[in-house]
Short mmCIF file of C-alpha atoms in Angstrom, two decimals:
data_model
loop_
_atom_site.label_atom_id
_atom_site.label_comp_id
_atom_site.label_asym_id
_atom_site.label_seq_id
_atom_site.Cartn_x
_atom_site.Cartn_y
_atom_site.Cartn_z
CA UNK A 1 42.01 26.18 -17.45
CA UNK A 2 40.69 25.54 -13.36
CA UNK A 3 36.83 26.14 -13.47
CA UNK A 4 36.04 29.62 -12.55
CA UNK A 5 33.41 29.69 -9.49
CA UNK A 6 31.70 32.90 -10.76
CA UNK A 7 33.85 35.32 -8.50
CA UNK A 8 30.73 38.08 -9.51
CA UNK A 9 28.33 35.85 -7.47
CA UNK A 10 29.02 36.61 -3.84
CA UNK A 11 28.50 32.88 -2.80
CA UNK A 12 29.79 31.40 -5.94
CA UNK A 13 28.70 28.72 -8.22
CA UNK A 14 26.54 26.50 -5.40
CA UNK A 15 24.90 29.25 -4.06
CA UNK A 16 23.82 30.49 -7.59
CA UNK A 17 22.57 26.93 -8.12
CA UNK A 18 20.94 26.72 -4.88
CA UNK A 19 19.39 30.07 -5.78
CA UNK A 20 18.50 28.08 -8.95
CA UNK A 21 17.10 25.29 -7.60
CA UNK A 22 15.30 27.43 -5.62
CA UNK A 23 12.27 28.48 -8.67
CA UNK A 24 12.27 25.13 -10.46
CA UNK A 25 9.60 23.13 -9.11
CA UNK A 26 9.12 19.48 -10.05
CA UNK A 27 5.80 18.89 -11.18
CA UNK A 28 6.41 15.46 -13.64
CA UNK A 29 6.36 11.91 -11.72
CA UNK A 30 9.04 10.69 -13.83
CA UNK A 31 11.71 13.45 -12.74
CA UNK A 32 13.62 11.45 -9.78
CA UNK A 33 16.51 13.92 -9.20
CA UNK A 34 16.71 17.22 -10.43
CA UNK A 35 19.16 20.09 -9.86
CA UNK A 36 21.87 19.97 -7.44
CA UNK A 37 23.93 16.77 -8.26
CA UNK A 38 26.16 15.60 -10.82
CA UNK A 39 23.19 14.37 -13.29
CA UNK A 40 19.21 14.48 -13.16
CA UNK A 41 17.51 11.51 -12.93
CA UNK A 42 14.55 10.11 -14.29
CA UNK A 43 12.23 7.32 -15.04
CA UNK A 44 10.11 6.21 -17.72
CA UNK A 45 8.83 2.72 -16.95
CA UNK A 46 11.24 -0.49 -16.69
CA UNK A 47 13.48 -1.52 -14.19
CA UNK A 48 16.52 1.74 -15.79
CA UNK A 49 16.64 4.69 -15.22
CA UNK A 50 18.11 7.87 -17.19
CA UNK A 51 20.41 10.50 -16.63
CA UNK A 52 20.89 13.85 -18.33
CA UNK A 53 24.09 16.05 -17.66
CA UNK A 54 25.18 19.27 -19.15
CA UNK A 55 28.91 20.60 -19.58
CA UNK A 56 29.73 23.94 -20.79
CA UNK A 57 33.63 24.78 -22.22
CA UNK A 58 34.47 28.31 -22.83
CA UNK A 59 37.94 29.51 -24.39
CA UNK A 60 40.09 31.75 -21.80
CA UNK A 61 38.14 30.26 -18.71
CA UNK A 62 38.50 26.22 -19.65
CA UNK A 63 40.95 26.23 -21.96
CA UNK A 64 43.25 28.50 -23.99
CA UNK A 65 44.03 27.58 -27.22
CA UNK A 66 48.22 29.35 -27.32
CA UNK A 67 49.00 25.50 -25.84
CA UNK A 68 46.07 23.40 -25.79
CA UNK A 69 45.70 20.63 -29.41
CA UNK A 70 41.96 20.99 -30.53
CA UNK A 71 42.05 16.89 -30.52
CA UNK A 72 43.32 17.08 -27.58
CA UNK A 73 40.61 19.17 -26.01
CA UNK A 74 37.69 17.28 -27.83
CA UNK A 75 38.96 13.95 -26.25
CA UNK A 76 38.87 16.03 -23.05
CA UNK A 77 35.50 17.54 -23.24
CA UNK A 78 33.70 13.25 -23.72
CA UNK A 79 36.22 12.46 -20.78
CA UNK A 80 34.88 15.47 -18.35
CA UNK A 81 31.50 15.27 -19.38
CA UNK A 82 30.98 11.49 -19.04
CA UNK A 83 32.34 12.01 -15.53
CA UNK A 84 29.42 13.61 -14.18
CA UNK A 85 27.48 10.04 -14.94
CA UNK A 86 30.03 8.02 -13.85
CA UNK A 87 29.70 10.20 -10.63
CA UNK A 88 25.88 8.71 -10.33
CA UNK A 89 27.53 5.02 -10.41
CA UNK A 90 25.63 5.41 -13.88
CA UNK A 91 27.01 4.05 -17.00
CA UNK A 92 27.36 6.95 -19.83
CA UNK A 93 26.01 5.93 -23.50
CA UNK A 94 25.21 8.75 -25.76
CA UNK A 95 26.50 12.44 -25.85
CA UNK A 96 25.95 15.62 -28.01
CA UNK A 97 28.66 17.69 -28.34
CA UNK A 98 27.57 21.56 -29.51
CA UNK A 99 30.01 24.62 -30.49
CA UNK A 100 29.93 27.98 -31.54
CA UNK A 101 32.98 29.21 -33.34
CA UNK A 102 33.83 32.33 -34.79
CA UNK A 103 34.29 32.89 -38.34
CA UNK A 104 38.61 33.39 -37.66
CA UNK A 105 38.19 29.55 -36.74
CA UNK A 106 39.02 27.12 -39.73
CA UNK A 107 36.26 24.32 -40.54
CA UNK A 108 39.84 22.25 -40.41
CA UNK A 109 40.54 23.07 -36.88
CA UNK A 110 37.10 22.35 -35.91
CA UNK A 111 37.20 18.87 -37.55
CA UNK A 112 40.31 18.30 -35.49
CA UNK A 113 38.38 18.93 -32.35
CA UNK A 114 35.71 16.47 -33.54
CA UNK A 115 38.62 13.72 -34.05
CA UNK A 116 39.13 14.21 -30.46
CA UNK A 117 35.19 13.75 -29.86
CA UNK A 118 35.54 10.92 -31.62
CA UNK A 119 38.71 9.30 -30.27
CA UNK A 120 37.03 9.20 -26.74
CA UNK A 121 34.01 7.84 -27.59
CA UNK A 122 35.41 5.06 -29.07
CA UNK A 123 37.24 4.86 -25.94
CA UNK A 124 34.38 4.78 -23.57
CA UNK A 125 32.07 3.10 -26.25
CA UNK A 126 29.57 6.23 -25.93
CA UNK A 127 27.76 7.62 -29.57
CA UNK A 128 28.20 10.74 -30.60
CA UNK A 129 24.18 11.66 -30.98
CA UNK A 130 23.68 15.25 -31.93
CA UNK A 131 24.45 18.64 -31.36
CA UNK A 132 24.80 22.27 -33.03
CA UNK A 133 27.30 24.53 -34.77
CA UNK A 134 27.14 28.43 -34.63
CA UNK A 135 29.20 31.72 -34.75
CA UNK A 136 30.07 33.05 -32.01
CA UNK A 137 31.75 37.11 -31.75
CA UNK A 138 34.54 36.14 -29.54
CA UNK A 139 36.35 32.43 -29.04
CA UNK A 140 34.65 29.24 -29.08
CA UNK A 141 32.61 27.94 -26.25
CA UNK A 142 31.41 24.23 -26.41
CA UNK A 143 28.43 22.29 -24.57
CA UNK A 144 27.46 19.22 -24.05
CA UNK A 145 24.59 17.08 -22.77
CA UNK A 146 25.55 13.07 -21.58
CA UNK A 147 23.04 10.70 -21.45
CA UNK A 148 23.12 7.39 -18.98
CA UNK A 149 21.65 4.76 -17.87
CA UNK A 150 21.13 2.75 -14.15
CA UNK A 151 19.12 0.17 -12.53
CA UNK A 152 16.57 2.02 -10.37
CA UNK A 153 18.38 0.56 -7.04
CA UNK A 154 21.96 1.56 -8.43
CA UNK A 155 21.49 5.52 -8.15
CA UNK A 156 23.90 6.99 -6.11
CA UNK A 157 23.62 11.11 -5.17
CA UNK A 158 25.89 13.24 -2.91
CA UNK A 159 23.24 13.16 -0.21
CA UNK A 160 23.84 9.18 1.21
CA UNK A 161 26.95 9.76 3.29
CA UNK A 162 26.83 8.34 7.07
CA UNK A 163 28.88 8.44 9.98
CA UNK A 164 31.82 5.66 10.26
CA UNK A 165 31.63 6.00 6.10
CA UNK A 166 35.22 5.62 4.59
CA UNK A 167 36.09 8.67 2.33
CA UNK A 168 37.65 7.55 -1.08
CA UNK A 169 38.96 8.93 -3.63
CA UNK A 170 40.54 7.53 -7.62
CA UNK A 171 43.39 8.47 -8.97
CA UNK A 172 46.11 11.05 -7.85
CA UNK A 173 45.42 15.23 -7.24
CA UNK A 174 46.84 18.07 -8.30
CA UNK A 175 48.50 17.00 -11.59
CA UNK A 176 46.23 18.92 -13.59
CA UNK A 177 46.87 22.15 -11.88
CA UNK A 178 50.49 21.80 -12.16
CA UNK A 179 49.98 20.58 -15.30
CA UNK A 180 48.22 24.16 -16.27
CA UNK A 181 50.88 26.27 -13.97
CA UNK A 182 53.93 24.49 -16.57
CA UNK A 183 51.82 25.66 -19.41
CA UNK A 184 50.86 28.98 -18.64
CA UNK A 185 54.96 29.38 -17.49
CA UNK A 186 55.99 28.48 -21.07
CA UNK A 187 53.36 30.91 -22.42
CA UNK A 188 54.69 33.63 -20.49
CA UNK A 189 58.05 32.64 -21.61
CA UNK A 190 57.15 32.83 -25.37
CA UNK A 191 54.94 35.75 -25.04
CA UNK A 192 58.53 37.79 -23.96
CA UNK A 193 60.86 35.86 -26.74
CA UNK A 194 58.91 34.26 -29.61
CA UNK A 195 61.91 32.57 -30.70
CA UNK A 196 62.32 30.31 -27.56
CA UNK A 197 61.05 26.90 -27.68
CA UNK A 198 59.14 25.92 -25.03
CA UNK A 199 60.94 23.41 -22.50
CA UNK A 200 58.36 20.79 -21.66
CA UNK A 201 60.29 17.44 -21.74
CA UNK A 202 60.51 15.30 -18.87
CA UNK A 203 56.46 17.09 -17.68
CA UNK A 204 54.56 14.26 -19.84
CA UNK A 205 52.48 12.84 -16.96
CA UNK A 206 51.28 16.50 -15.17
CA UNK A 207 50.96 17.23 -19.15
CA UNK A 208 48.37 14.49 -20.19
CA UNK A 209 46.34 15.05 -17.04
CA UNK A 210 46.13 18.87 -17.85
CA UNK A 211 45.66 18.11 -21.68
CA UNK A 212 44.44 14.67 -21.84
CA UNK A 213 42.58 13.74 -18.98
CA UNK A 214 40.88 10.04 -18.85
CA UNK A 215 37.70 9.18 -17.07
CA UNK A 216 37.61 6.79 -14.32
CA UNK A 217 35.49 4.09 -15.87
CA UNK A 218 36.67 0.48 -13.99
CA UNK A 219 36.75 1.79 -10.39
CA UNK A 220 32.80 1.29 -10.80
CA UNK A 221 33.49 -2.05 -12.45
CA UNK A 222 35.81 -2.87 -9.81
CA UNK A 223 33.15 -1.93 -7.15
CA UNK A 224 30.41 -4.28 -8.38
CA UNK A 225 32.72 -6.92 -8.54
CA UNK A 226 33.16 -6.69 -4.94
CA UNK A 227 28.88 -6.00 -4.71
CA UNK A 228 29.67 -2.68 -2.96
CA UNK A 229 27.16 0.09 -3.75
CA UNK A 230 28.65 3.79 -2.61
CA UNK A 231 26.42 5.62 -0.14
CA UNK A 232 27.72 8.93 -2.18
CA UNK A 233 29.72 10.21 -4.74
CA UNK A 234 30.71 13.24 -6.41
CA UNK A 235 32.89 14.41 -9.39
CA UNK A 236 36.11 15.89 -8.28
CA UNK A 237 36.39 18.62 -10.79
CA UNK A 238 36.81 21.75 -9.15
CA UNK A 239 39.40 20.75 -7.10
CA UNK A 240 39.09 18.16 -3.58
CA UNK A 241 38.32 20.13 -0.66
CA UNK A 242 35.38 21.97 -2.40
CA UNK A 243 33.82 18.55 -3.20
CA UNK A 244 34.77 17.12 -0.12
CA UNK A 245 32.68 19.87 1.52
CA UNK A 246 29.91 19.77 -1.60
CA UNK A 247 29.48 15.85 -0.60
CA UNK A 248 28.74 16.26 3.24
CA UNK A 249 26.85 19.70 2.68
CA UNK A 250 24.68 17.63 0.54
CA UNK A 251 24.66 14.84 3.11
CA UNK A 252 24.33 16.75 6.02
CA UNK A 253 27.44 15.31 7.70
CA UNK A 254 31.25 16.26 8.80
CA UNK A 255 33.63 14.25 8.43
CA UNK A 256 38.03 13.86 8.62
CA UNK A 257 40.89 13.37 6.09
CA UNK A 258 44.68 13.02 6.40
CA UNK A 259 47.03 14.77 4.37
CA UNK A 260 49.57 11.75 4.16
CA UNK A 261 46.63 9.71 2.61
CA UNK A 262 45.71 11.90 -0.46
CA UNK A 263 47.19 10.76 -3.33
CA UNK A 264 49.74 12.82 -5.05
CA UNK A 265 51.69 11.50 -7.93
CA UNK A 266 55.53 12.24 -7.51
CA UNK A 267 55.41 14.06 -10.81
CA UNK A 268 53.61 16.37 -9.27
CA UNK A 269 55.35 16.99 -5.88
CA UNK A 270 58.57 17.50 -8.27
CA UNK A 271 56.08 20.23 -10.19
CA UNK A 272 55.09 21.54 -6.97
CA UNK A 273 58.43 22.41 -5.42
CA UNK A 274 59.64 24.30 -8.81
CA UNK A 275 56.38 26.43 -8.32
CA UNK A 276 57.78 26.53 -4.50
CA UNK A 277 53.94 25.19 -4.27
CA UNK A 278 53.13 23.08 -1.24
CA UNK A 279 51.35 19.91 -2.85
CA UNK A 280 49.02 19.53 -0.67
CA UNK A 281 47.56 23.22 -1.54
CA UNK A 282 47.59 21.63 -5.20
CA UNK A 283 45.72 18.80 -4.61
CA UNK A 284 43.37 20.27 -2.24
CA UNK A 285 42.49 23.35 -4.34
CA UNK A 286 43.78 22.59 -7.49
CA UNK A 287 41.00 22.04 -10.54
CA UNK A 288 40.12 19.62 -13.63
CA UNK A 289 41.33 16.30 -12.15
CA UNK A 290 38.07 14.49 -12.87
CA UNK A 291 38.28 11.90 -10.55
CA UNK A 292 35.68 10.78 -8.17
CA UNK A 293 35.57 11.18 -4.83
CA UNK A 294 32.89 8.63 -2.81
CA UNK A 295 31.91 6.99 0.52
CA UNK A 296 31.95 3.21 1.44
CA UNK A 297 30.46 1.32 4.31
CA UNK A 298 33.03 0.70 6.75
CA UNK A 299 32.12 -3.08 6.68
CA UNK A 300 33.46 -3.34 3.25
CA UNK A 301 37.12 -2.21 4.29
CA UNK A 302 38.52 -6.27 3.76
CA UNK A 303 37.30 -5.95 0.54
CA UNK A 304 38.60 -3.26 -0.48
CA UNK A 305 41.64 -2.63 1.52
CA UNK A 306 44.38 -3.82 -1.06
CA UNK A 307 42.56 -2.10 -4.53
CA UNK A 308 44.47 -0.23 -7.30
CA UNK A 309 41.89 1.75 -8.24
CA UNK A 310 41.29 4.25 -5.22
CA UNK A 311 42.48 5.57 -1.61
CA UNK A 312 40.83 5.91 1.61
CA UNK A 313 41.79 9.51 2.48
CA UNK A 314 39.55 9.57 5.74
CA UNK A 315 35.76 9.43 7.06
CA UNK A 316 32.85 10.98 7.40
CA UNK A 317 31.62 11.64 11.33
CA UNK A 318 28.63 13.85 12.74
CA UNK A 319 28.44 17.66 11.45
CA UNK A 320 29.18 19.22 14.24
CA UNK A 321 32.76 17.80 14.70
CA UNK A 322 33.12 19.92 11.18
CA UNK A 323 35.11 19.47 7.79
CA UNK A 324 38.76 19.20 8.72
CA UNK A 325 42.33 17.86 7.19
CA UNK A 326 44.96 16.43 10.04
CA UNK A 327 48.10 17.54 8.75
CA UNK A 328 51.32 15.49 8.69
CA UNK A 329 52.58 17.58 11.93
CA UNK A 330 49.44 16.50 13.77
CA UNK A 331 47.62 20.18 13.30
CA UNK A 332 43.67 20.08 12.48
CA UNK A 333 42.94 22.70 9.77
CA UNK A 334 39.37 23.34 8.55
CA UNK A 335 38.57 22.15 4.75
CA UNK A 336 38.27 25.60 2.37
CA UNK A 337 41.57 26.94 4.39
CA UNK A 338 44.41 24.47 4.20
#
C-alpha cells in the first residue's frame, strides 16, 4: 500500500525526522552524512565510501496480503530498498532482509517471500548478508538495512540543487497508485461475492508497478557515460510533489515544473479515467513508484536531451519564486495542492 506519513504526527514523517535529527549529535569523524537523506554516509579510509539505509514493511500499511504474492513482495522489498542508494548515485551491494511473522504464517509462505529476496538480488547482483526472524502478535512487518558503496567525490545528497538546474525525473508516475486503486476495487468486489473472480486482464503494466516494481539501476550508468554528476537526488517513493518539495527544502531553493512534461504511462491515464481520477493528481500524489527524481546542470542539456532513461519535468529557480506546477491551461498552482 502508499506509505502512510504518520497522520498522528501533526507535521508528518519529515518533521518527526527533523525532530529526530534534532538529539543525534555526530561525534565520530568517519560519519559524513547522517539523518535526513536517502542513506548515511561514511568513511573509513580509501578513496570509497559507505552507505547504510534502513526500510521498514508493515502488513495493512505497505502491503496487504488478500492480493499481494509473498515472491512478489520479497522481490519488491530488494527493489525499494536498494533505491534509497541508488538515490545517493551509490551503487547497492549487500542487504539484510529481517521479519517477524506470526505463528498463523507457514514457514512455506515465508520461504516464498525469501524466493522473491532472492530473485532480485540476483537481479541487481546485491548478497543477501544477514538478518532476523521473530513472532510477531499481529501480521508480518519486514526491515531491511542496504549497504553501498561510492567514490568519495561521487556522493550526491538532496541539498546540491542550484538555480537554472534542470529537474528530472526516471520512469513514468502514478502507475503504482492506480495499480493499488484496481486492487483494492477487486478486493472490495470479492469481499461482497466470494464467488466472483477478480477481473484484472488487460491491467498488467499498472499491475507489475504496484506488485513488482524494478529499481532504476542504468539511468546512473547512463549518466556517467555522459560524465554528468547530479547536483541532487532523491527517491520518489512517497509520491512526486512531496519529493519535489523534500529536494529544494533540503536545498534551500524553489523551483517550476509543467504538467505536460511529467511522465505518465497511457496505462495509467486509461486507469485514471475509470477511477474518474485526474492523472496528474496520481502522479503528483500518488505513492511507491520508486523512481528517482534529480537535478542536472543546465550545460549538460545536449547531452542529455534525446535519453530514454528520464524526463526533464522543469527547474529549479530562487526560493522565493516558490514550489509551483504550470498546468496545461496556463494556471500556476503551488506543489502540495495540485
Amino acid at each position: 500500500m502508499t506509505e502512510n506519513e504518520l497522520t498522528s504526527i501533526p507535521d508528518g514523517k519529515a518533521g518527526l525526522t527533523a525532530k529526530i535529527k534534532a538529539g543525534a549529535d555526530i561525534t565520530h569523524p568517519e560519519t559524513i552524512i547522517g539523518i535526513g537523506d536517502d542513506a548515511a554516509v561514511s568513511h573509513y579510509g580509501g578513496g570509497e565510501n559507505t552507505l547504510v539505509s534502513s526500510s521498514i514493511f508493515s502488513e495493512g500499511i505497505h502491503f496487504d496480503l488478500t492480493y499481494t504474492p509473498l515472491k512478489h513482495f520479497g522481490y519488491k522489498v530488494v527493489a525499494a530498498s536498494i533505491n534509497k542508494i541508488l538515490a545517493m548515485n551509490a551503487e547497492p551491494i549487500q542487504v539484510t532482509v529481517s521479519i517477524a511473522v506470526s505463528n498463523k504464517v507457514a514457514q512455506q509462505h515465508i520461504l516464498e517471500f525469501y524466493d522473491g529476496v532472492h530473485a532480485a538480488c540476483d537481479e541487481y547482483c546485491i548478497d543477501l548478508i544477514g538478518g532476523d526472524t521473530t513472532t510477531s502478535r499481529t501480521g508480518i512487518t519486514i526491515a531491511t538495512t542496504t549497504i553501498g558503496r561510492a567514490d568519495e567525490d561521487e556522493i550526491v545528497s538532496r541539498d546540491g540543487a542550484k538555480p537554472t538546474d534542470l529537474l528530472c525525473v526516471t520512469g513514468d508516475l502514478g502507475a503504482a497508485y492506480l495499480g493499488l486503486q484496481l486492487l483494492e476495487r477487486e478486493k472490495a468486489v470479492f469481499n461482497a461475492n466470494p464467488t466472483t473472480q477478480p477481473q484484472l486482464q488487460g491491467y498488467e503494466y499498472i499491475l507489475q508497478r504496484q506488485l513488482k516494481p524494478e529499481a532504476q539501476t542504468e539511468v546512473l550508468k547512463y549518466l556517467k557515460t555522459k560524465q554528468i554528476k547530479p547536483t541532487s537526488m532523491i527517491a520518489v517513493q512517497s509520491g512526486l510533489a512531496s519529493e519535489i518539495i523534500n529536494l529544494c527544502r533540503a536545498s534551500n531553493m524553489g523551483c517550476e515544473i509543467f504538467e505536460e512534461r511529467v511522465p505518465i504511462a497511457s496505462d495509467t491515464k486509461k486507469m485514471a479515467k475509470e477511477f474518474n481520477i485526474n492523472p496528474i493528481v496520481a502522479a503528483l500524489n500518488g505513492g511507491e513508484d520508486y523512481e528517482l527524481l534529480f537535478t542536472i546542470p543546465l550545460a549538460t542539456y545536449e547531452k542529455i536531451k534525446d535519453n530514454d532513461f528520464f524526463k526533464i519535468i522543469g527547474s529549479i529557480n530562487a526560493p522565493e519564486h516558490g514550489m509551483n506546477i504550470v498546468m496545461e491551461d496556463g494556471g500556476i498552482i503551488p506543489l502540495g495542492k495540485a
